[in-house]
Coordinates of C-alpha atoms in Angstrom, one line a residue:
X223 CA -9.1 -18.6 -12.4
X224 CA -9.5 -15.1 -12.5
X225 CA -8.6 -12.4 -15.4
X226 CA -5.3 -11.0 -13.9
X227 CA -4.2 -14.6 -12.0
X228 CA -4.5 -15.7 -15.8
X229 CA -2.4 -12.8 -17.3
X230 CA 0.2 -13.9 -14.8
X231 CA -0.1 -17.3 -15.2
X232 CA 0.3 -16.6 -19.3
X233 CA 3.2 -14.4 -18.9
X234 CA 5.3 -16.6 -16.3
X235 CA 4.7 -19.5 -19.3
X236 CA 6.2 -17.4 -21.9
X237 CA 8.8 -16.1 -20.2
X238 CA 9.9 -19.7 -18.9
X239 CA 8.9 -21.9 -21.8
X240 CA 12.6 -23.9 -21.3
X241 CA 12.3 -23.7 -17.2
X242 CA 12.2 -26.8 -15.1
X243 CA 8.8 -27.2 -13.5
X244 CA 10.5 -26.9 -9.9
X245 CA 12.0 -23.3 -11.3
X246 CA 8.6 -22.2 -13.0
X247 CA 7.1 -21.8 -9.4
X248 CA 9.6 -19.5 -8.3
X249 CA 8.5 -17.1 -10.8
X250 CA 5.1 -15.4 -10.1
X251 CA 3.2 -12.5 -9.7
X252 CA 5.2 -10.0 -6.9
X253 CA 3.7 -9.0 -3.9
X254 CA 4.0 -5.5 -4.0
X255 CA 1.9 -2.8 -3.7
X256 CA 4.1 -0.8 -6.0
X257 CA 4.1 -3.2 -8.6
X258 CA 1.0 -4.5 -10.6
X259 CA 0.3 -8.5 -10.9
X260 CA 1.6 -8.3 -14.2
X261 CA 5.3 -8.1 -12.9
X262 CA 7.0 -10.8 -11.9
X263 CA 9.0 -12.1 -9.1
X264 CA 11.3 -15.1 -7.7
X265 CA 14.5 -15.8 -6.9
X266 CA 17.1 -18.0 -8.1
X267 CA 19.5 -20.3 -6.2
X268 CA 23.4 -20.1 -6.9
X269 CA 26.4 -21.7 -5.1
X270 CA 28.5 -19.1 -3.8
X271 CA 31.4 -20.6 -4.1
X272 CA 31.9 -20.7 -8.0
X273 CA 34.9 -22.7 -7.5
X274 CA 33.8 -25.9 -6.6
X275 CA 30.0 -25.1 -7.2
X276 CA 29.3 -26.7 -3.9
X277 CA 28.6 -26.2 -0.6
X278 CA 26.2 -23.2 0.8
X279 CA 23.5 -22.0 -2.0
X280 CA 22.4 -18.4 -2.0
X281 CA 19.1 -16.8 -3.5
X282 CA 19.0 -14.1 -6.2
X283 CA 16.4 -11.7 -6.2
X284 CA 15.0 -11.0 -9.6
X285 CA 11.8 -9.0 -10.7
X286 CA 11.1 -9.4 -14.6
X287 CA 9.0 -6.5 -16.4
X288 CA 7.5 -8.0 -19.1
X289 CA 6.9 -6.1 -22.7
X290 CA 4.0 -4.3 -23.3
X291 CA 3.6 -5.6 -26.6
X292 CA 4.7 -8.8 -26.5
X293 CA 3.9 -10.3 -30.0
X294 CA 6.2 -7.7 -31.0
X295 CA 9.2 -7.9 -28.8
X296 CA 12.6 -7.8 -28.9
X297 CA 15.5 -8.8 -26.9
X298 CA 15.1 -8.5 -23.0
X299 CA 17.1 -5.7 -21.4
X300 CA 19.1 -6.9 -18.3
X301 CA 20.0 -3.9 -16.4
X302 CA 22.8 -3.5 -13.8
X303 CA 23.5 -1.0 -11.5
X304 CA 26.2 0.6 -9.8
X305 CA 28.3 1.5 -6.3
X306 CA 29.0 -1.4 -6.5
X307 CA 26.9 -2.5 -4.3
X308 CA 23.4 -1.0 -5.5
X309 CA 20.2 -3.4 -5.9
X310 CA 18.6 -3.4 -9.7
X311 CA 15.5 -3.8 -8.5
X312 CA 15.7 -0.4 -6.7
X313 CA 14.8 0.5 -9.9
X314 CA 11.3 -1.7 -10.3
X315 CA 8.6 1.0 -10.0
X316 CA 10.1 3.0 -12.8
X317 CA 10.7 0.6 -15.5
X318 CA 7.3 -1.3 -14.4
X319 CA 5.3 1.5 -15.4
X320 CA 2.6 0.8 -18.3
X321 CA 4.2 3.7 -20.3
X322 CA 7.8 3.4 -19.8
X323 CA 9.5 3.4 -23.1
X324 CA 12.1 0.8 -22.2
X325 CA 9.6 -2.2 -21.9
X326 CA 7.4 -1.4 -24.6
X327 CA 8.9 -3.8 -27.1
X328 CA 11.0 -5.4 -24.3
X329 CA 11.2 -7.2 -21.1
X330 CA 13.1 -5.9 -18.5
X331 CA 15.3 -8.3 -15.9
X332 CA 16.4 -6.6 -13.1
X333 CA 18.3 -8.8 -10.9
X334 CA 19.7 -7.9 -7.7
X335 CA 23.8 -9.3 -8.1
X336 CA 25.5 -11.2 -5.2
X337 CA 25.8 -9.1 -1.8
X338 CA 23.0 -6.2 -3.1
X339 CA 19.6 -5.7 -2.2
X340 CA 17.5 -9.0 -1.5
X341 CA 20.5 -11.2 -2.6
X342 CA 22.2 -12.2 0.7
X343 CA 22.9 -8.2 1.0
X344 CA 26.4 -7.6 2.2
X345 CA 25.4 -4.0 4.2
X346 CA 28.0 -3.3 7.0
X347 CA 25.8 -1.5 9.5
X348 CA 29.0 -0.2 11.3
X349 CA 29.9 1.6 8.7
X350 CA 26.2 3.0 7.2
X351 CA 24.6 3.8 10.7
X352 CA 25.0 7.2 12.2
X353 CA 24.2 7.9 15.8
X354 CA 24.4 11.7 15.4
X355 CA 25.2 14.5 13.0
X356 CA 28.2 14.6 14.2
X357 CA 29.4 11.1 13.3
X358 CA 28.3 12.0 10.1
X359 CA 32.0 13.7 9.5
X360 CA 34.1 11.2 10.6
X361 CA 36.5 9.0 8.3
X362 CA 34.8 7.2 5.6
X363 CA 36.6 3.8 6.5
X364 CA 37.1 3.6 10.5
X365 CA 39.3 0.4 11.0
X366 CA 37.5 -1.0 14.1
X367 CA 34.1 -0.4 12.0
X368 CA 35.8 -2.1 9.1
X369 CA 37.0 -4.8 10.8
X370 CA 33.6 -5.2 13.0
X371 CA 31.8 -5.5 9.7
X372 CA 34.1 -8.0 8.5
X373 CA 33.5 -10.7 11.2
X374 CA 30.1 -10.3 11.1
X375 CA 29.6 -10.5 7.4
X376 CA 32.0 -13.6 7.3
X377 CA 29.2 -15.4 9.8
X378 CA 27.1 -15.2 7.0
X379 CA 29.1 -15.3 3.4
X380 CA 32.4 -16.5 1.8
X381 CA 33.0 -12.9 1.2
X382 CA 36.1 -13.8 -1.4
X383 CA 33.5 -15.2 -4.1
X384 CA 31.7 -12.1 -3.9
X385 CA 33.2 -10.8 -7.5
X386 CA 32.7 -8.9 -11.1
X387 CA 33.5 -12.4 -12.7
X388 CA 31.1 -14.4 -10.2
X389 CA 28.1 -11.6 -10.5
X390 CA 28.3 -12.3 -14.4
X391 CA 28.4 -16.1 -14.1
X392 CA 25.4 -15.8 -12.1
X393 CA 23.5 -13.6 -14.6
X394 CA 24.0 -16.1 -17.5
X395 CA 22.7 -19.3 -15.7
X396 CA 19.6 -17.0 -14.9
X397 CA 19.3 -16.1 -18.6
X398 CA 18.8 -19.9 -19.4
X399 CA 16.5 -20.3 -16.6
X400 CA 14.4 -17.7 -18.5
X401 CA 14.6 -19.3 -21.6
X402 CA 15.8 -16.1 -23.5
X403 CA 18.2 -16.7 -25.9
X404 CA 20.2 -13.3 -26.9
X405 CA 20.1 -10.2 -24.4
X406 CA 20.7 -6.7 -24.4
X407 CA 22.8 -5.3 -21.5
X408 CA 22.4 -1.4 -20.3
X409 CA 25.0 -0.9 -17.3
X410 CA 25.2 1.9 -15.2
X411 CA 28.6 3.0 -13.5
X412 CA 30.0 -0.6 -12.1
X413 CA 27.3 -2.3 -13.9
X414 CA 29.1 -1.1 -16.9
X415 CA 32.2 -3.3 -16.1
X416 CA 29.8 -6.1 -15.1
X417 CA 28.7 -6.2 -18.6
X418 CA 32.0 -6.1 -20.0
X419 CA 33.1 -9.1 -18.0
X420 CA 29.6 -10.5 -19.1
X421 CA 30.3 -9.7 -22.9
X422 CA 34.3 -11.3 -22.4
X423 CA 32.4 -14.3 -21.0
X424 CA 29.4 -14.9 -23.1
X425 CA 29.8 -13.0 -26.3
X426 CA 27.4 -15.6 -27.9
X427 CA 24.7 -14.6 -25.1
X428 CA 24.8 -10.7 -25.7
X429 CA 22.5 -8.9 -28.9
X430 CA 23.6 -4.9 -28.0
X431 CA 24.9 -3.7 -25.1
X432 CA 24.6 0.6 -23.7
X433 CA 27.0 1.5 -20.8
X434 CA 26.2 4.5 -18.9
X435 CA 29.1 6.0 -17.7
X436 CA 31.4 3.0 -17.2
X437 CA 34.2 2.5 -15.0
X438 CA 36.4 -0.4 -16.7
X439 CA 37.7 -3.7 -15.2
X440 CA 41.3 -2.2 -15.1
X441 CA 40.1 1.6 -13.5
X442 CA 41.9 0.3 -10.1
X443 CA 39.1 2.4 -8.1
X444 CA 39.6 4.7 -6.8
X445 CA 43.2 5.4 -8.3
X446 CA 42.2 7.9 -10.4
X447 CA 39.2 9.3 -8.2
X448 CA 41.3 12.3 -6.8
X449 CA 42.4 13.4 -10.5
X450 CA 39.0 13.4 -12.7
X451 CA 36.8 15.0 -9.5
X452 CA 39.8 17.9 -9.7
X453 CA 38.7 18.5 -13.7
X454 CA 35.2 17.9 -13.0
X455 CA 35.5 20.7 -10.5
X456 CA 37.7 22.5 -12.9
X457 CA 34.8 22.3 -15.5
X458 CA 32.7 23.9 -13.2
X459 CA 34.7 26.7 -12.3
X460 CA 34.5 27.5 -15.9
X461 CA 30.9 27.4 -16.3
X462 CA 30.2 29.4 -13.7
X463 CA 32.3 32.0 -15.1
X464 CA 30.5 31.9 -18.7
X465 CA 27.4 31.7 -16.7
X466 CA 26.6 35.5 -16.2
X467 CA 24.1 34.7 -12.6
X468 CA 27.0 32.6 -11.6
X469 CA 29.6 34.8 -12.3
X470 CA 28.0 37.8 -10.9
X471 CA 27.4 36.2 -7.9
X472 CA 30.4 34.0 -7.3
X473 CA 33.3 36.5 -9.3
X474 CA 36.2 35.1 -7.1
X475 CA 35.0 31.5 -6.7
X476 CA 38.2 29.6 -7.7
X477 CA 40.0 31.6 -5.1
X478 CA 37.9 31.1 -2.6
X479 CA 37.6 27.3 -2.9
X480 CA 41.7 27.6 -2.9
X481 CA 41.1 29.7 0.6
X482 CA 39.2 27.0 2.0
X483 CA 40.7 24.5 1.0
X484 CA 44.3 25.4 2.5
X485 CA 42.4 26.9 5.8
X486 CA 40.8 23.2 6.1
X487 CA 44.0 21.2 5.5
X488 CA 45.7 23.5 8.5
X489 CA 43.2 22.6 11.0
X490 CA 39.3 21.4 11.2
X491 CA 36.4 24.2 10.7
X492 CA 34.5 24.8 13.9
X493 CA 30.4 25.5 13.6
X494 CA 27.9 25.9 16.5
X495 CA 24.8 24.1 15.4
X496 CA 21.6 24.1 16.7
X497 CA 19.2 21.2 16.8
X498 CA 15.7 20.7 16.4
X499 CA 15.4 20.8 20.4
X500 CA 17.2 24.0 20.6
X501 CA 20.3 22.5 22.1
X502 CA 23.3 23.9 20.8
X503 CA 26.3 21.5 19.4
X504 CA 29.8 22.0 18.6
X505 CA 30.2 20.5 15.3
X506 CA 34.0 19.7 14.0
X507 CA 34.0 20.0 10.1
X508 CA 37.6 18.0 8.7
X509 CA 38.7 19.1 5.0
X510 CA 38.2 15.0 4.1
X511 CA 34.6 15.6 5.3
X512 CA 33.9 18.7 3.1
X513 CA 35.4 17.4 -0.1
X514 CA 34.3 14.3 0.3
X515 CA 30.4 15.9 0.2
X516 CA 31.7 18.1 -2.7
X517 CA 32.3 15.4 -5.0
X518 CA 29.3 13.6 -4.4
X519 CA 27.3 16.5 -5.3
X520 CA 28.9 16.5 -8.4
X521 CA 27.9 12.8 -9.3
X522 CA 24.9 15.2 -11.0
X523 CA 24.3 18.3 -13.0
X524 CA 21.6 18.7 -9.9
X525 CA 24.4 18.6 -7.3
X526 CA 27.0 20.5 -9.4
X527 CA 24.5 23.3 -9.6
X528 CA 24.5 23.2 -5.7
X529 CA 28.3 23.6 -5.4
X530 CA 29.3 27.3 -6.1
X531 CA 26.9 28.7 -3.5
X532 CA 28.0 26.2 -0.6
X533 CA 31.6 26.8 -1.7
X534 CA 30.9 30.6 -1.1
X535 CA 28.9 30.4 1.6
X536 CA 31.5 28.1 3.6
X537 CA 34.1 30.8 2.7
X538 CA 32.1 32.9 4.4
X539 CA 31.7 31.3 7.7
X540 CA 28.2 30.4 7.2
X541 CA 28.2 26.2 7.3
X542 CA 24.6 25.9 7.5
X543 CA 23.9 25.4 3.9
X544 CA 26.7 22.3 4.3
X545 CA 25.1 20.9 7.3
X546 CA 21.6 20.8 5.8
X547 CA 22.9 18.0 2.9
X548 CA 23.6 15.5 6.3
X549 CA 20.5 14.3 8.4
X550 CA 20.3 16.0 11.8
X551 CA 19.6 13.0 13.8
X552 CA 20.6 9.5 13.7
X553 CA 20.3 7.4 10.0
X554 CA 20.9 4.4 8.3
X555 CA 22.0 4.5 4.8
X556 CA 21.5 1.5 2.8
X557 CA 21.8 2.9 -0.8
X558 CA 25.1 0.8 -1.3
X559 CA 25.8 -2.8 0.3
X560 CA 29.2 -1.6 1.5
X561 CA 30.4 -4.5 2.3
X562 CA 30.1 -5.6 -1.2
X563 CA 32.2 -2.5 -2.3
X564 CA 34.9 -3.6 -0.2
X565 CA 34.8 -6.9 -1.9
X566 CA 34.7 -5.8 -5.6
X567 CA 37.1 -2.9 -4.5
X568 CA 39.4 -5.0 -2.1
X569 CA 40.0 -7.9 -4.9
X570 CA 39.4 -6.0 -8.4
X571 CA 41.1 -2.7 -7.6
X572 CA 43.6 -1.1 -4.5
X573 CA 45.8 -4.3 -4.4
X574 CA 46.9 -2.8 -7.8
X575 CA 47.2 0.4 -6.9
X576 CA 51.0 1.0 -6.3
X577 CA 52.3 4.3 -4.0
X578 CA 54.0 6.0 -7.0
X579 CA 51.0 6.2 -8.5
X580 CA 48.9 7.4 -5.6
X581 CA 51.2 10.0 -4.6
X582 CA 51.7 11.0 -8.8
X583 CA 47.5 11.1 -9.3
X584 CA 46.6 12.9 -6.3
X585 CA 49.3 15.5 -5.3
X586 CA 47.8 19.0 -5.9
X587 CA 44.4 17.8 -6.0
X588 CA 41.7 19.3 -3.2
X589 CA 41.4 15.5 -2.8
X590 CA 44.7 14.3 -2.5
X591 CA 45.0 10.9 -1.0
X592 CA 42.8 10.6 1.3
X593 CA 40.2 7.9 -0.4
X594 CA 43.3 5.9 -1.8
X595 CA 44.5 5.6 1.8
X596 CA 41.3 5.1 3.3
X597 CA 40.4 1.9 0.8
X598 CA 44.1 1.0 1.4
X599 CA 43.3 0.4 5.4
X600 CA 39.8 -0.9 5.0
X601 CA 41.4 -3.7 2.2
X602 CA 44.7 -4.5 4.4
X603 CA 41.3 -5.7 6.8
X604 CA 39.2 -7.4 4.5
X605 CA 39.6 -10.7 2.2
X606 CA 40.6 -10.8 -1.3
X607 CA 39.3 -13.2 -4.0
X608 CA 40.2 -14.9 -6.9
X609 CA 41.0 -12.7 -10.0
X610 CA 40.7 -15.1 -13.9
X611 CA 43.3 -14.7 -16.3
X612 CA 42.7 -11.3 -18.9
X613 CA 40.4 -9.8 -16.3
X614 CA 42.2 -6.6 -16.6
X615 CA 42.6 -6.5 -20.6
X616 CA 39.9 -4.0 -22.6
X617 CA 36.8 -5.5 -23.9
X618 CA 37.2 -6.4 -27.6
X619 CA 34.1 -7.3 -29.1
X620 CA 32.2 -6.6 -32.2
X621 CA 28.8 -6.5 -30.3
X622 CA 27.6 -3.5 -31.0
X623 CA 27.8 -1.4 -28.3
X624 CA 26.8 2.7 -27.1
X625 CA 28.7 4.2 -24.3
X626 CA 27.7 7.5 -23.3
X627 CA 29.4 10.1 -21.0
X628 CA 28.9 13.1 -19.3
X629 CA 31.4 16.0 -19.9
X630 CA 31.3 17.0 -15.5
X631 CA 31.7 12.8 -14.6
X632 CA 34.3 13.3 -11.7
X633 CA 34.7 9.4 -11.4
X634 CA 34.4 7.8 -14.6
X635 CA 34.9 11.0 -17.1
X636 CA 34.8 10.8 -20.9
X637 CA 38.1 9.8 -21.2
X638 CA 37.6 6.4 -19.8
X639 CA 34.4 6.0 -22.5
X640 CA 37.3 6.3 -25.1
X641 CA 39.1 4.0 -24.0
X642 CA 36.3 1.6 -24.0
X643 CA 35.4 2.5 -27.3
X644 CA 38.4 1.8 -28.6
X645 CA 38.6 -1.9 -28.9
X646 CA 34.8 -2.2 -30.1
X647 CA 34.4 -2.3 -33.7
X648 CA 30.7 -2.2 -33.8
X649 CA 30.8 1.1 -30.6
X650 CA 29.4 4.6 -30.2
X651 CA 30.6 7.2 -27.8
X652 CA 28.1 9.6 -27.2
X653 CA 29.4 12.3 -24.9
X654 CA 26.4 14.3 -23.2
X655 CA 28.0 17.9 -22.6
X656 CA 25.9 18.6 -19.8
X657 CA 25.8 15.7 -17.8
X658 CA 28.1 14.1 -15.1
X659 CA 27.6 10.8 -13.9
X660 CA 24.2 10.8 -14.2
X661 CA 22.0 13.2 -15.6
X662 CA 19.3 14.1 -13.0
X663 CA 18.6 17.8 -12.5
X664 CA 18.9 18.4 -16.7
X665 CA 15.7 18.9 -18.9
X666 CA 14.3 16.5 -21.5
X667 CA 15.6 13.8 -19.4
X668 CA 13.4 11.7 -22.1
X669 CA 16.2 11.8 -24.5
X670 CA 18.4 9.4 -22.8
X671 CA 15.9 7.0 -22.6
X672 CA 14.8 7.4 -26.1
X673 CA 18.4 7.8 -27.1
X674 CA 19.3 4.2 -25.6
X675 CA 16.0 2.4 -26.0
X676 CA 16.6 3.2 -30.0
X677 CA 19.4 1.6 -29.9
X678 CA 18.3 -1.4 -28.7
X679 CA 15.8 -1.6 -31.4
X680 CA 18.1 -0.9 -34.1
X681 CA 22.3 -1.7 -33.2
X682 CA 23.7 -1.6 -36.2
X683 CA 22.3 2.0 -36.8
X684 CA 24.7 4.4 -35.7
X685 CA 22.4 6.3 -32.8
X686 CA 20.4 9.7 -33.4
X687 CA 21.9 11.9 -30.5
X688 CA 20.5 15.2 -31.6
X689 CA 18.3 15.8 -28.9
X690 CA 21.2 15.9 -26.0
X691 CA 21.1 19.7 -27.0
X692 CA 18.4 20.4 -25.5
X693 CA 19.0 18.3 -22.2
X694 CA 20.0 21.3 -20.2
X695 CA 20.9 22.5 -16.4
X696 CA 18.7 24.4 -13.9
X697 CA 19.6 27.7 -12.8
X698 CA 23.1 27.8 -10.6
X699 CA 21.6 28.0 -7.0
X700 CA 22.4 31.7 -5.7
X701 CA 20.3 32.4 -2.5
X702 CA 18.6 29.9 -0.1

């Protein structure tokens, strides 16, 4: 046997010393060019119906990084990501790396959940496919796309046991297959309410837990969407004005996104683009389309810097700087599974969602209603699944627990970490200033890592967050 088919051999023991021999060989070295033999790979089989735990089986994808130093290490990390609808092991080359400070002292399990990446993926390609730039600005939810996706996803899944509460079941009959015992959880965004429902569940199963700018099981997404983007923007209208470059350069900014904003609920923008071939296109630019870019941008400090000078610039007439943040030709996004959004969102979220509260939450906002309505369509044409008793309460717990924020979040601000925090009597809130949802585009990015894999070592020791001060933002963007 050779050196590195041992290591692997070695590793996939430890890491399954209570596994079933059948299980064991699902577990082996990956075959990836991105990832070294070291890493391992397999999937696990579930029933999808959680019900009656019978009938069709479907596969989890799972890559485990295991520690660097592994007679020293501590609980694994279980990561879960966002959307929902993102795949965890998106995130394999970055954690596998032999320096990353996460899996020094611990493994990392990244798992792809029900409906996301290599786990029967729920992507609806009629509604992440676009033909042309121009499709690229047409309503988020289209019904006959919506309901196009629908049939042909049911062909292929029992798309009402594709759930928070079903995800976190899954995880914890995957923990046993891996013979850990306790567990740490880090969730990002939606994987933050996964590992609340994971912590309600299995309280006995969880060490420490970090959750990176949660949403919470009872956020009713995207109720509140319209509200916290408005004082996200908000907060960047006042940074630009105590930023002098910004300030000089953009003096009347507020005003001008007001301009723009009534000018694009009166009637669409009109812009004559010109392709790569030369040929010369009429593009039709509605309000939903513009804001609806706007506050995606400002999912990080990297966007948000971005936003002034396309604000301005679209105030001007000039919609090239827009255009350029949508491919020119034809393109297939598959970042989220939507069709797994629609089935957190459709069962966990807009049935709750009542019109007085729609109309209360959005009017005034440069959002208004438009995403409730949207997800209120696409849901009256999708399926909804079963919801357990106390989903909706707060997490109480005495796990110890860090949930950090960023001040510019426009979907799940700081506010909603406090409520978290709240009913934890072993939590942290740490509350980055300069951060939104996530914090790419700020320096000393190394702190958060630090900052939460600290934690993990040490959970009863209330966290060293000194060195957010120096995570800082990049120069606004002025000029092209």
């Amino acid at each position: 046997m050779k050196i590195i088919e041992l290591i692997s051999f070695l590793l996939t023991t430890i890491l399954c010393y209570s596994c079933s021999s059948d299980n064991n060989e699902r577990l082996k070295g990956c075959n990836s060019s991105d990832l070294d033999s070291t890493i391992l790979c397999g999937t696990f089989s579930v029933f999808e119906n959680r019900q009656t735990n019978s009938g069709r089986k479907i596969d989890l994808n799972i890559i485990v990084i295991p520690a660097i130093h592994k007679g020293h290490s501590k609980s694994p990390i279980f990561y879960f990501e966002g959307g929902p609808g993102v795949a965890a092991t998106s995130s394999a080359s970055f954690y596998a790396d032999s320096i990353n400070y996460y899996r020094l002292e611990h493994d990392i399990v990244l798992i792809d959940v029900r409906g996301t990446g290599d786990s029967n993926p729920l992507h609806c390609r009629q509604l992440q496919f676009n033909e042309s730039l121009e499709e690229q600005f047409t309503e988020m939810y289209p019904i006959e796309d919506v309901k196009d996706c629908y049939d042909s996803l049911s062909r292929l899944a029992d798309l009402t046991q594709y759930t928070t509460t079903n995800m976190a079941i899954d995880i914890e009959e995957i923990r046993k297959w891996l013979g850990y015992n306790k567990i740490s959880l880090f969730g990002l965004s939606f994987g933050g309410r996964l590992a609340q429902v994971y912590m309600k569940l299995f309280p006995n199963s969880v060490e420490s837990a970090v959750l990176w700018s949660p949403t919470t099981t009872y956020s009713r997404m995207p109720l509140y969407f319209a509200q916290d983007a408005d004082a996200s923007l908000n907060n960047l209208f006042e940074d630009c004005i105590h930023d002098s470059l910004c300030n000089l350069t953009f003096p009347n900014l507020k005003a001008e996104f007001k301009d723009l904003m009534e000018r694009g609920k009166g009637k669409f923008f009109e812009y004559k683009f010109t392709s790569q071939n030369d040929e010369v296109k009429n593009i039709t630019i509605p309000w939903y389309s513009f804001h609806t870019k706007i506050r995606s941008l400002m999912y990080t400090p990297l966007g948000l810097r971005q936003v002034p000078f396309i604000i301005h610039q679209s105030y001007l007439g000039n919609w090239q700087p827009f255009i350029s943040l949508f491919p020119s030709e034809s393109s297939y996004d598959d970042f989220i599974a939507e069709g797994l959004y629609l089935c957190i969102t459709c069962t966990e979220d807009v049935p709750y969602i009542t019109k007085e509260e729609a109309d209360s939450l959005s009017v005034g906002t440069f959002m208004g209603d438009y995403r409730i309505q949207q997800q209120k369509n696409a849901c009256s044409n999708w399926t909804k699944g079963i919801i357990p008793d106390k989903f909706f309460e707060p997490l109480t717990s005495d796990i110890p627990t860090m949930v950090v924020s960023g001040y510019f979040d426009p979907v799940t601000p700081p506010s909603m970490a406090k409520q978290i925090v709240q009913t934890l009597t072993n939590g942290y809130l740490i509350t980055i200033p300069t951060m939104s949802h996530t914090f790419d585009g700020l320096s000393n990015p190394e702190c958060f890592d630090k900052m939460v894999v600290d934690f993990f070592n040490k959970p009863y020791t209330r966290p060293n967050s000194e060195c957010i001060q120096q995570m800082l933002p990049d120069k606004f963007k002025t000029k092209e």
